[in-house]
Amino acid sequence: MSWSADDERFMRQALAEAKIAATVDEVPVGAIVVKGSEIIGRGLNRPVQDSDPTAHAEIVAIRAAALHERNYRLNDATIYVTLEPCAMCMGAMLNARISRLVFGAYDSKAGAAGSVIDLSDNRRLNHQLEVNGGLLAEKCSDLLQKFFESRRRQKKPD
């Protein structure tokens, strides 16, 4: 797939959010919601910080975008996420009517945009969205791998 300069720019913004998550000991996933060329929502993983299992980066970004737009429908919006979304997050994207998803790293354990299941194009659902995966995948994967390696090292006894 050929990525636009805007796609890369916005994914780098999502990566910046993911890096912030890592600094507060959250799994480093970041998300950006864009409408036109404007960022209308940002999110980073915060389930530990918020004691909220739904506080994934995508959900946080979608909530911020909906508040910005004063509308729960985010028609014609694109969401950029550093990790392939899970089923919960894909459900939120579908309910928000997001038009396009761009993600970085694939998630072979929980990915719901094609890796484990694909909720993006199920014609039985009332909305479908375009999915483009793999943008800056290596950078996104490296950030996650380094985070989990660090966690494993911390847990090893002396």
CSV table of C-alpha atoms in Angstrom, one decimal:
chain,number,residue,atom,x,y,z
A,1,MET,CA,0.0,0.0,0.0
A,2,SER,CA,1.2,3.5,-0.7
A,3,TRP,CA,0.7,5.9,2.2
A,4,SER,CA,0.2,9.6,1.9
A,5,ALA,CA,2.3,12.2,3.7
A,6,ASP,CA,-0.7,13.0,5.8
A,7,ASP,CA,-1.1,9.3,6.8
A,8,GLU,CA,2.5,9.2,8.0
A,9,ARG,CA,2.2,12.5,9.8
A,10,PHE,CA,-0.9,11.4,11.7
A,11,MET,CA,0.5,8.0,12.5
A,12,ARG,CA,3.5,9.7,14.0
A,13,GLN,CA,1.1,11.7,16.2
A,14,ALA,CA,-0.5,8.5,17.3
A,15,LEU,CA,3.0,7.1,18.0
A,16,ALA,CA,3.7,10.2,20.2
A,17,GLU,CA,0.6,9.4,22.2
A,18,ALA,CA,1.7,5.8,22.6
A,19,LYS,CA,5.1,6.9,23.9
A,20,ILE,CA,3.3,9.0,26.5
A,21,ALA,CA,1.4,5.9,27.6
A,22,ALA,CA,4.6,4.0,28.1
A,23,THR,CA,6.0,6.7,30.4
A,24,VAL,CA,3.0,6.2,32.8
A,25,ASP,CA,3.4,2.4,32.6
A,26,GLU,CA,0.4,1.8,30.3
A,27,VAL,CA,0.7,-0.5,27.3
A,28,PRO,CA,2.0,2.0,24.6
A,29,VAL,CA,-0.9,2.4,22.2
A,30,GLY,CA,-1.9,5.7,20.8
A,31,ALA,CA,-4.8,6.9,18.6
A,32,ILE,CA,-5.7,10.1,16.7
A,33,VAL,CA,-9.0,10.9,15.1
A,34,VAL,CA,-8.9,13.2,12.0
A,35,LYS,CA,-11.6,14.9,10.1
A,36,GLY,CA,-10.5,16.7,6.9
A,37,SER,CA,-7.0,17.6,7.9
A,38,GLU,CA,-7.8,18.5,11.6
A,39,ILE,CA,-7.0,16.3,14.6
A,40,ILE,CA,-10.3,16.2,16.5
A,41,GLY,CA,-9.4,13.6,19.1
A,42,ARG,CA,-6.4,12.1,20.7
A,43,GLY,CA,-6.0,9.1,23.0
A,44,LEU,CA,-3.6,6.9,24.7
A,45,ASN,CA,-4.1,3.7,26.6
A,46,ARG,CA,-5.3,4.5,30.2
A,47,PRO,CA,-7.0,1.4,31.6
A,48,VAL,CA,-4.6,1.2,34.6
A,49,GLN,CA,-4.6,4.9,35.3
A,50,ASP,CA,-8.4,5.2,35.0
A,51,SER,CA,-9.2,1.8,36.5
A,52,ASP,CA,-11.3,1.4,33.4
A,53,PRO,CA,-11.1,-1.7,31.1
A,54,THR,CA,-12.7,0.3,28.3
A,55,ALA,CA,-10.1,3.1,28.4
A,56,HIS,CA,-8.2,1.9,25.3
A,57,ALA,CA,-6.5,4.6,23.2
A,58,GLU,CA,-9.1,4.3,20.5
A,59,ILE,CA,-12.0,4.7,22.9
A,60,VAL,CA,-10.3,7.7,24.6
A,61,ALA,CA,-9.7,9.3,21.1
A,62,ILE,CA,-13.3,8.6,19.9
A,63,ARG,CA,-14.8,10.1,23.0
A,64,ALA,CA,-12.6,13.3,22.6
A,65,ALA,CA,-13.6,13.5,18.9
A,66,ALA,CA,-17.3,13.1,19.7
A,67,LEU,CA,-17.0,15.9,22.3
A,68,HIS,CA,-15.2,18.1,19.8
A,69,GLU,CA,-17.8,17.5,17.1
A,70,ARG,CA,-20.7,17.6,19.6
A,71,ASN,CA,-22.0,14.5,17.9
A,72,TYR,CA,-21.6,10.8,18.5
A,73,ARG,CA,-21.4,10.2,14.8
A,74,LEU,CA,-18.0,10.8,13.3
A,75,ASN,CA,-18.9,10.4,9.6
A,76,ASP,CA,-16.0,11.1,7.3
A,77,ALA,CA,-13.4,10.7,10.1
A,78,THR,CA,-10.2,8.6,10.0
A,79,ILE,CA,-8.7,7.0,13.1
A,80,TYR,CA,-5.0,6.3,13.2
A,81,VAL,CA,-4.0,3.7,15.8
A,82,THR,CA,-0.6,2.2,16.5
A,83,LEU,CA,-2.0,-1.3,17.1
A,84,GLU,CA,-4.7,-3.2,15.3
A,85,PRO,CA,-7.9,-2.6,17.3
A,86,CYS,CA,-9.6,-5.2,19.5
A,87,ALA,CA,-13.3,-6.2,19.0
A,88,MET,CA,-14.5,-3.6,21.6
A,89,CYS,CA,-12.6,-0.8,19.8
A,90,MET,CA,-13.8,-1.9,16.4
A,91,GLY,CA,-17.4,-1.9,17.7
A,92,ALA,CA,-16.9,1.7,18.9
A,93,MET,CA,-15.6,2.7,15.5
A,94,LEU,CA,-18.5,1.1,13.8
A,95,ASN,CA,-21.0,2.7,16.2
A,96,ALA,CA,-19.4,6.1,15.7
A,97,ARG,CA,-19.6,5.6,11.9
A,98,ILE,CA,-15.9,6.3,11.4
A,99,SER,CA,-15.1,6.0,7.7
A,100,ARG,CA,-11.5,4.8,7.7
A,101,LEU,CA,-9.0,3.0,10.1
A,102,VAL,CA,-5.3,3.2,9.6
A,103,PHE,CA,-3.2,1.1,12.0
A,104,GLY,CA,0.4,0.3,12.5
A,105,ALA,CA,1.2,-3.1,14.1
A,106,TYR,CA,-0.9,-6.2,13.5
A,107,ASP,CA,-2.2,-7.9,16.7
A,108,SER,CA,-2.2,-11.7,16.2
A,109,LYS,CA,-3.8,-12.3,19.6
A,110,ALA,CA,-6.7,-9.8,19.7
A,111,GLY,CA,-6.8,-8.0,16.3
A,112,ALA,CA,-10.4,-7.4,15.1
A,113,ALA,CA,-9.5,-5.8,11.7
A,114,GLY,CA,-8.3,-9.0,10.1
A,115,SER,CA,-5.8,-10.8,12.2
A,116,VAL,CA,-8.1,-12.8,14.5
A,117,ILE,CA,-11.5,-11.6,13.3
A,118,ASP,CA,-12.6,-8.9,10.8
A,119,LEU,CA,-15.4,-6.7,12.0
A,120,SER,CA,-14.6,-4.0,9.5
A,121,ASP,CA,-16.5,-5.4,6.5
A,122,ASN,CA,-19.2,-7.6,8.0
A,123,ARG,CA,-22.2,-6.9,5.8
A,124,ARG,CA,-24.6,-8.1,8.6
A,125,LEU,CA,-23.5,-5.0,10.6
A,126,ASN,CA,-25.0,-1.6,9.9
A,127,HIS,CA,-21.7,0.1,9.0
A,128,GLN,CA,-18.4,-0.9,7.4
A,129,LEU,CA,-15.2,1.0,7.3
A,130,GLU,CA,-12.1,1.0,5.1
A,131,VAL,CA,-9.1,-0.6,6.8
A,132,ASN,CA,-5.4,0.1,6.0
A,133,GLY,CA,-3.0,-1.8,8.2
A,134,GLY,CA,0.8,-1.8,8.5
A,135,LEU,CA,1.7,1.9,8.4
A,136,LEU,CA,5.0,2.4,10.4
A,137,ALA,CA,4.4,-1.2,11.6
A,138,GLU,CA,8.0,-1.7,12.6
A,139,LYS,CA,8.1,1.4,14.8
A,140,CYS,CA,4.8,0.6,16.4
A,141,SER,CA,5.8,-3.0,17.0
A,142,ASP,CA,9.2,-2.0,18.4
A,143,LEU,CA,7.6,0.3,20.9
A,144,LEU,CA,5.4,-2.5,22.2
A,145,GLN,CA,8.2,-5.1,22.2
A,146,LYS,CA,10.5,-2.8,24.2
A,147,PHE,CA,7.7,-2.0,26.7
A,148,PHE,CA,7.0,-5.7,27.4
A,149,GLU,CA,10.7,-6.7,27.5
A,150,SER,CA,11.2,-4.0,30.1
A,151,ARG,CA,8.2,-5.3,32.1
A,152,ARG,CA,9.6,-8.9,32.0
A,153,ARG,CA,13.0,-7.7,33.2
A,154,GLN,CA,11.4,-5.9,36.1
A,155,LYS,CA,9.6,-9.0,37.2
A,156,LYS,CA,12.6,-11.3,37.2
A,157,PRO,CA,14.0,-12.1,40.6
A,158,ASP,CA,17.6,-11.1,41.4
